[in-house]
CSV table of C-alpha atoms and ligand atoms in Angstrom, one decimal:
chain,number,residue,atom,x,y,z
X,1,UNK,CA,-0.6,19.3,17.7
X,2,UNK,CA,1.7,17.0,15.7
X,3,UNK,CA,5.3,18.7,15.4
X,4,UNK,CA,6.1,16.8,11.8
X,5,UNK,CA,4.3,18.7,8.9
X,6,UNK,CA,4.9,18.0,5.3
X,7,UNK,CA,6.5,21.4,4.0
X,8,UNK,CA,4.6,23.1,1.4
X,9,UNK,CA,7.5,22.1,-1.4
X,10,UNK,CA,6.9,18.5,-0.3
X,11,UNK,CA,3.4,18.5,-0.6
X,12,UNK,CA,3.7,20.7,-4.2
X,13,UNK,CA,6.1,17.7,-5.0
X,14,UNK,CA,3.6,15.2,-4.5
X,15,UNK,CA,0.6,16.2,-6.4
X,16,UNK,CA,2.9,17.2,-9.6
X,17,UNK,CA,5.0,13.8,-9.8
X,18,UNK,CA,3.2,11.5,-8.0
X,19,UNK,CA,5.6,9.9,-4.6
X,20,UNK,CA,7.8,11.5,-2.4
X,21,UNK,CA,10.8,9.7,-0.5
X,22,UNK,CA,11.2,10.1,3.5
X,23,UNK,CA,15.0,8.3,3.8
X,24,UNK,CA,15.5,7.5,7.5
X,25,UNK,CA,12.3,8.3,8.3
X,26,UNK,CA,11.9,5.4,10.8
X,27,UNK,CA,15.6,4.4,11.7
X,28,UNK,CA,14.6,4.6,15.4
X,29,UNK,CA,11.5,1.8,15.4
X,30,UNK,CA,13.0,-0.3,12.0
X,31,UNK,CA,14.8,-3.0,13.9
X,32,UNK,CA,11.9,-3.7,16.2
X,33,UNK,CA,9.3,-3.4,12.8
X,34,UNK,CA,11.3,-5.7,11.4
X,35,UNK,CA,11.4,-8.1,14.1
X,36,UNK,CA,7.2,-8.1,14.4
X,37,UNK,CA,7.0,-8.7,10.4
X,38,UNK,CA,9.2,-11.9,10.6
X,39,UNK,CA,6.6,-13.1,13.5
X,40,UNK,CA,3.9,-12.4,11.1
X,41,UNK,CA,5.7,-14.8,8.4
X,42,UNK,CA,6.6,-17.5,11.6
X,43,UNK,CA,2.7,-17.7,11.9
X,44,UNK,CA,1.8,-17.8,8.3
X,45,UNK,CA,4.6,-20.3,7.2
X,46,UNK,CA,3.1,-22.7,10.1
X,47,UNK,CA,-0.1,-21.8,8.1
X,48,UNK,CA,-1.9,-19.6,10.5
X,49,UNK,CA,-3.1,-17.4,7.4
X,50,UNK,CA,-3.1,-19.8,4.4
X,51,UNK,CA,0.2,-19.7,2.6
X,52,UNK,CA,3.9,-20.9,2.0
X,53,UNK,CA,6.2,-19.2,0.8
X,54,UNK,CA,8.0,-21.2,-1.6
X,55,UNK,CA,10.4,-18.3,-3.6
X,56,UNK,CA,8.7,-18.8,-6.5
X,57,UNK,CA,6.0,-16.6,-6.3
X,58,UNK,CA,4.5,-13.9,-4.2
X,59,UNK,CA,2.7,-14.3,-0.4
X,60,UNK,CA,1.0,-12.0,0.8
X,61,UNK,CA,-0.2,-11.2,4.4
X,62,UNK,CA,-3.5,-8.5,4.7
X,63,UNK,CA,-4.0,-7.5,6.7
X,64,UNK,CA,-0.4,-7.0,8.1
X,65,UNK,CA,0.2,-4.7,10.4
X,66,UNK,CA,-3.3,-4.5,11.9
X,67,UNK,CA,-1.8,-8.6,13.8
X,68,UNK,CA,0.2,-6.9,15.4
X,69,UNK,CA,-0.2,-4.8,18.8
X,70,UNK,CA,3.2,-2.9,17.9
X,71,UNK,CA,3.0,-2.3,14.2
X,72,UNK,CA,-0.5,-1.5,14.9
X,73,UNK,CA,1.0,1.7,16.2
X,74,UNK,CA,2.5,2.6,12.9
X,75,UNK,CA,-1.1,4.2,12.4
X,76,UNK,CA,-0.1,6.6,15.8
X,77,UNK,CA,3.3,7.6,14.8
X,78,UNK,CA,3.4,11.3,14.4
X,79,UNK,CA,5.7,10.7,11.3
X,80,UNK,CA,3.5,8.8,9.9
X,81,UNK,CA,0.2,10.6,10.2
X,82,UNK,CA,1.9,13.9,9.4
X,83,UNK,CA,2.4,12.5,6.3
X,84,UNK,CA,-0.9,10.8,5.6
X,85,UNK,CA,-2.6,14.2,6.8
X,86,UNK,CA,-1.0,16.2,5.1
X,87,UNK,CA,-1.9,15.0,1.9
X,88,UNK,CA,-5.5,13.6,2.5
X,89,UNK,CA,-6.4,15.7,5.5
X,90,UNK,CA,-6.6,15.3,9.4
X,91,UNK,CA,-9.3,12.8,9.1
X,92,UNK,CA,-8.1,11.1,6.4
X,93,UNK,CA,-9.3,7.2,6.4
X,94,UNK,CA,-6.8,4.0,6.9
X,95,UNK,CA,-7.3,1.4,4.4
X,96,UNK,CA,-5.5,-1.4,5.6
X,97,UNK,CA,-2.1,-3.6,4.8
X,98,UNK,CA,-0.2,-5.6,3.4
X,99,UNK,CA,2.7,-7.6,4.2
X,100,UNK,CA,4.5,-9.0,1.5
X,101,UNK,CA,7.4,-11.6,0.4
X,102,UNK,CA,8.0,-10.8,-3.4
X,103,UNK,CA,9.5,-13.0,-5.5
X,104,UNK,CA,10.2,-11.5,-9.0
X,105,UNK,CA,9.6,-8.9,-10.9
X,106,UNK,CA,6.7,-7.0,-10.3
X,107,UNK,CA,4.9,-4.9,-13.6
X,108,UNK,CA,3.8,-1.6,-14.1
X,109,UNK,CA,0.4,-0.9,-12.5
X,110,UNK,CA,-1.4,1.4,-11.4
X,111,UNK,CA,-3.0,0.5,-7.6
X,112,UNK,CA,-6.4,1.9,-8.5
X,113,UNK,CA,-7.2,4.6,-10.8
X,114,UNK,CA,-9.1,7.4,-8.7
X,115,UNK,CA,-10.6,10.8,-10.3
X,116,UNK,CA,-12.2,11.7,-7.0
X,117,UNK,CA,-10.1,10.3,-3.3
X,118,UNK,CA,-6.4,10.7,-3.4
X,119,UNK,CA,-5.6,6.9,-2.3
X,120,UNK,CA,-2.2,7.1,-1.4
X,121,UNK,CA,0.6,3.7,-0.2
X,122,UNK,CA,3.2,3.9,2.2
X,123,UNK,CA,5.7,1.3,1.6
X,124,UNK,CA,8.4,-0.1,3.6
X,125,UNK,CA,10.9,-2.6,2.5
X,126,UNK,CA,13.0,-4.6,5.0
X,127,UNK,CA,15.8,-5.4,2.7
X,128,UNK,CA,18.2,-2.8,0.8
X,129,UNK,CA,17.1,-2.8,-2.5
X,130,UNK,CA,18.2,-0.7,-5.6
X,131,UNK,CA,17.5,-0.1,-9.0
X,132,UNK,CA,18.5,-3.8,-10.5
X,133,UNK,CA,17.6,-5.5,-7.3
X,134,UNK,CA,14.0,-4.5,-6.1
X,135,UNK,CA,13.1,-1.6,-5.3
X,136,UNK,CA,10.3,0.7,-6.0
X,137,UNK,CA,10.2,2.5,-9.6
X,138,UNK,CA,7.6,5.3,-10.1
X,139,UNK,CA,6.7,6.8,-13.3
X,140,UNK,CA,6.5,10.9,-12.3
X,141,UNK,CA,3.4,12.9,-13.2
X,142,UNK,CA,1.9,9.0,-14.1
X,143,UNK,CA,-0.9,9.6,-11.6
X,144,UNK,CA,-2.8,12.7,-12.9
X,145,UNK,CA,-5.9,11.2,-14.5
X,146,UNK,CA,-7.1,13.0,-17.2
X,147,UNK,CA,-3.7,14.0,-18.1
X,148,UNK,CA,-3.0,13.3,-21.8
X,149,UNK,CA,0.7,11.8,-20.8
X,150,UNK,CA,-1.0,9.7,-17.9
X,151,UNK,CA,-3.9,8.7,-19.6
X,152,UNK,CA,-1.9,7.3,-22.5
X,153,UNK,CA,0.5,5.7,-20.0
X,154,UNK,CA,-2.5,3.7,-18.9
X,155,UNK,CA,-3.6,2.5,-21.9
X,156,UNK,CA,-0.3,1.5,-23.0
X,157,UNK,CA,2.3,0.4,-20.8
X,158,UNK,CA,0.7,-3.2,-20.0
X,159,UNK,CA,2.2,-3.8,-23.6
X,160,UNK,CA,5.2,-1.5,-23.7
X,161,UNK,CA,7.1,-4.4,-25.3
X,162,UNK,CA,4.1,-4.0,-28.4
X,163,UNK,CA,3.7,-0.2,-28.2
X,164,UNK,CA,7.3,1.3,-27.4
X,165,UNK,CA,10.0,-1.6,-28.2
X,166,UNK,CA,11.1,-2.0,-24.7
X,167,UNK,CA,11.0,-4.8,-22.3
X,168,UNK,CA,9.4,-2.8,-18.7
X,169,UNK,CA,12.6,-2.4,-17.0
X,170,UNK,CA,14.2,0.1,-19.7
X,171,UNK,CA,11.0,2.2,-19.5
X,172,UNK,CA,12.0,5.7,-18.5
X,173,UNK,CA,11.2,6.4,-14.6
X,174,UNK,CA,12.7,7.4,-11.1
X,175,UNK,CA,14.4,4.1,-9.0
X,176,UNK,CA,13.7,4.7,-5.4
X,177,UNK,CA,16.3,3.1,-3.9
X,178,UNK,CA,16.2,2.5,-0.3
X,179,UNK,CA,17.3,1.1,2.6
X,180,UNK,CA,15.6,-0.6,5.9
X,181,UNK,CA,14.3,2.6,7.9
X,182,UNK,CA,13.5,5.1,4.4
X,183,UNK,CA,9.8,5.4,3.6
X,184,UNK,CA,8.5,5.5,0.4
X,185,UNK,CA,4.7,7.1,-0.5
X,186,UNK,CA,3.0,7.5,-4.0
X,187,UNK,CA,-0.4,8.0,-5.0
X,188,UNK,CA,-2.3,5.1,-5.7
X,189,UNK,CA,-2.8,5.6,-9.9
X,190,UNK,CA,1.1,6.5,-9.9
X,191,UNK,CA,2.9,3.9,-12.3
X,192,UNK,CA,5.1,1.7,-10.3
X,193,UNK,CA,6.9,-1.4,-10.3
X,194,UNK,CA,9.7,-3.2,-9.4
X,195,UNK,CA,12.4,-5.2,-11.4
X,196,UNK,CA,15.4,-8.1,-10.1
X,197,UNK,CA,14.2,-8.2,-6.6
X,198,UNK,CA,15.4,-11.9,-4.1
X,199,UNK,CA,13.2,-14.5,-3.8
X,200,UNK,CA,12.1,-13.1,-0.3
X,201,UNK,CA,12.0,-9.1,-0.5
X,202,UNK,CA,10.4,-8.3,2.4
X,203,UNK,CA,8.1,-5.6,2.1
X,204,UNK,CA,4.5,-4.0,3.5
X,205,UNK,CA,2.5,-1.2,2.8
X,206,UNK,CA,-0.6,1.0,4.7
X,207,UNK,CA,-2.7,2.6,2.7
X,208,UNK,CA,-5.0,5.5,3.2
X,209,UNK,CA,-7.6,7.8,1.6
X,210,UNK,CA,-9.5,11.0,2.3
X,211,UNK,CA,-12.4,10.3,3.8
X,212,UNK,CA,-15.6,9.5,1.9
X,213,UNK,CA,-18.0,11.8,1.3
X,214,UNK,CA,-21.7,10.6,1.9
X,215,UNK,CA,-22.2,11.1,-1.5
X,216,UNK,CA,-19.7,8.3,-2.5
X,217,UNK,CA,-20.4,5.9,0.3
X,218,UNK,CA,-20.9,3.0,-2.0
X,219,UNK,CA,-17.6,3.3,-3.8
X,220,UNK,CA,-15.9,3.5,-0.4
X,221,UNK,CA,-17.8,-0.3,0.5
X,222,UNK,CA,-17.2,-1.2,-3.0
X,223,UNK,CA,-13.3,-1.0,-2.4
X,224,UNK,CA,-14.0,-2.4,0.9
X,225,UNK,CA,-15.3,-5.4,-0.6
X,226,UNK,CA,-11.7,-6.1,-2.1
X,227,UNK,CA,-10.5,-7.1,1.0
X,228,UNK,CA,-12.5,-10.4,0.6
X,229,UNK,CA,-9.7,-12.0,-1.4
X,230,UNK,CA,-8.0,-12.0,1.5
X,231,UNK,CA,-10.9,-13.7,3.4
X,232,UNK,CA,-11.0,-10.6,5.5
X,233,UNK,CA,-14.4,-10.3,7.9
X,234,UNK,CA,-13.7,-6.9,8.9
X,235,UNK,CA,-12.1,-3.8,7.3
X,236,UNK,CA,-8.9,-4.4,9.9
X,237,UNK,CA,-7.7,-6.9,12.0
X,238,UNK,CA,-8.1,-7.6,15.7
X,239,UNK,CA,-5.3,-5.8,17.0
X,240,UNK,CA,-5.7,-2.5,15.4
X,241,UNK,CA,-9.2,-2.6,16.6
X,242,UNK,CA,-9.0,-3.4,20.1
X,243,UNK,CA,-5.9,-1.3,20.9
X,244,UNK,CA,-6.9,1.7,19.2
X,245,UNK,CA,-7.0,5.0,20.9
X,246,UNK,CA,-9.8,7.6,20.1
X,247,UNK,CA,-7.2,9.4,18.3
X,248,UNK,CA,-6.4,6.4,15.8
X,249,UNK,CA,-9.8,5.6,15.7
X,250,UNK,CA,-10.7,8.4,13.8
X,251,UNK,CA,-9.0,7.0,11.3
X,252,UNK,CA,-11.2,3.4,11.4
X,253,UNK,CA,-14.2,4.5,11.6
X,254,UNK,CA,-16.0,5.3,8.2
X,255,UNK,CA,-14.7,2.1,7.3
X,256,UNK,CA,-15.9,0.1,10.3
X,257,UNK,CA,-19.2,1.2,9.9
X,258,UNK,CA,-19.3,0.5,6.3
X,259,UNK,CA,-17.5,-3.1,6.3
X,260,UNK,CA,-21.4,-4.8,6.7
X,261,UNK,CA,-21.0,-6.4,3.8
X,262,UNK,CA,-17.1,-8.0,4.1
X,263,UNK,CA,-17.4,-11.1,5.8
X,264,UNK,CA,-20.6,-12.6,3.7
X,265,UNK,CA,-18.3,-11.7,1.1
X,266,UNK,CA,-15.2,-13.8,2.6
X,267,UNK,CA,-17.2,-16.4,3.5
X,268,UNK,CA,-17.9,-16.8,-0.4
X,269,UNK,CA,-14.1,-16.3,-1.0
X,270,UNK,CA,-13.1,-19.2,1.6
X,271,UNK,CA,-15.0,-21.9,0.1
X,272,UNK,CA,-14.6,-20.9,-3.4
X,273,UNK,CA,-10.6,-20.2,-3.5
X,274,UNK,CA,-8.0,-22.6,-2.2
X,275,UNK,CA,-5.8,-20.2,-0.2
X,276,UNK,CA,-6.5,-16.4,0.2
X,277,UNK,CA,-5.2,-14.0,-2.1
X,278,UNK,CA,-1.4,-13.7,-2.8
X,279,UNK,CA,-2.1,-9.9,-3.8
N,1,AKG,O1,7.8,-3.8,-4.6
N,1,AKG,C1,7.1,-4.3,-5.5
N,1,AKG,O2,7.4,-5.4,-6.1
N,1,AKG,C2,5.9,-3.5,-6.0
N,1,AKG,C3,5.1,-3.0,-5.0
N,1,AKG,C4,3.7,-2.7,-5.5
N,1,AKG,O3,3.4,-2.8,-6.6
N,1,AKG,C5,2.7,-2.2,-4.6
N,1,AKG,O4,2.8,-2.2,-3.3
N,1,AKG,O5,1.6,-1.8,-5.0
């Protein structure tokens, strides 16, 4: 059984506001993490997977950590999946990831907006970034669709200049400042954004769902089908396929056998867009 449980205030905290903040959560693996991601960017840069970073604007690498034999095992770290069960249950689904290099600000959004799966982001960013300098903002209690406060959040804040007076870094919210090793997780509609980061913030995500019921199969390949931005054939990469253990791969495998559809899809997306997706 896995020793690290969510406690039942953390998990009370995360369905009222929205996120919840693991600081040193992965101090023991974040030099070595860190390490894999630059090889990631050492590929792309010598345009393995389509882009340059040039400073100016974002790259993006999905999937990330499925390239990678070792950050593929982020998905078997007892921390991790304590975490990611907890909230969306033992056999919750893995929905890929994203590596990033940010450059800017990046707006309030919402990741999706889902009445029926909890969708929920891990993030990890490389660099120590603070309020003024890049790191994650969430807007608590943003995510509760429904909600008269987060529906009118939604249907404002892409103009909170127009509606509220105020330029998207003075709108009220929590800074989650954090350093290389802290883990940062929020529900997918949460607000969030980030404000007066470097031109190379180094950052990646995994995201991950409760599984699908059969019911609601075709939303689950209509998200899916996302991923062919990113001219992405399969719902993961190699590595996290071939080196998954029966364990992890219960985790995979509603979206493997509903990613049919993905690289027709990508194939579209490859000759129609000059590089793939920069988020
Ligand atoms: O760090 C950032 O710039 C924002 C991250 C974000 O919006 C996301 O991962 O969805």
């Amino acid at each position: 059984m896995n020793p690290f449980r969510l406690t039942p205030e953390q998990l009370a905290f995360f369905h009222t506001f929205g996120f919840l903040a693991f600081p040193g959560l992965l101090d023991d693996r974040i030099g070595r993490i860190t390490e894999e991601f630059e090889v990631l960017w050492a590929l792309q840069n010598g345009g393995h997977f389509g882009q340059v970073h040039d400073g100016k604007r974002r790259s993006c690498i999905a999937p990330c950590i499925d390239r990678s034999v070792y950050l593929s095992t982020l998905l078997d770290d007892p921390r991790l999946v304590g975490i990611a069960s907890g909230i969306l249950g033992e056999n919750f689904n893995y929905m890929g990831s994203d590596g990033n290099l940010y450059a800017g600000d990046t707006p309030w959004h919402s990741d999706g907006w889902h009445r029926d799966q909890i969708h929920l982001k891990l993030a990890f960013y490389l660099d120590p970034v603070a309020r003024d300098t890049g790191c994650l903002r969430v807007i608590p209690g943003s995510h509760k669709i429904g909600d008269h406060f987060a529906d009118s959040l939604q249907r404002e804040i892409h103009e909170c200049e127009k509606n509220w007076g105020l330029h998207g870094r003075d709108v009220p919210c929590v800074a989650l400042e954090t350093k290389p090793g802290d883990v940062v997780v929020f529900n997918h509609n949460t607000k969030h954004c980030a404000f007066g980061g470097s031109a190379r913030r180094r950052m990646f995500t995994m995201n991950c769902c409760q599984r699908y019921p059969e019911s609601r199969l075709q939303d689950l390949r209509d998200y899916l089908a996302g991923g062919a931005r990113f001219w992405v054939e399969r719902a993961y990469g190699e590595a996290m396929i071939s080196t998954a253990s029966p364990a992890r791969m219960i985790h995979l495998e509603q979206n493997l056998a509903n990613d049919g559809h993905l690289k027709a899809l990508a194939d579209k997306a490859r000759r129609e867009m000059p590089e793939p997706s920069r988020g």
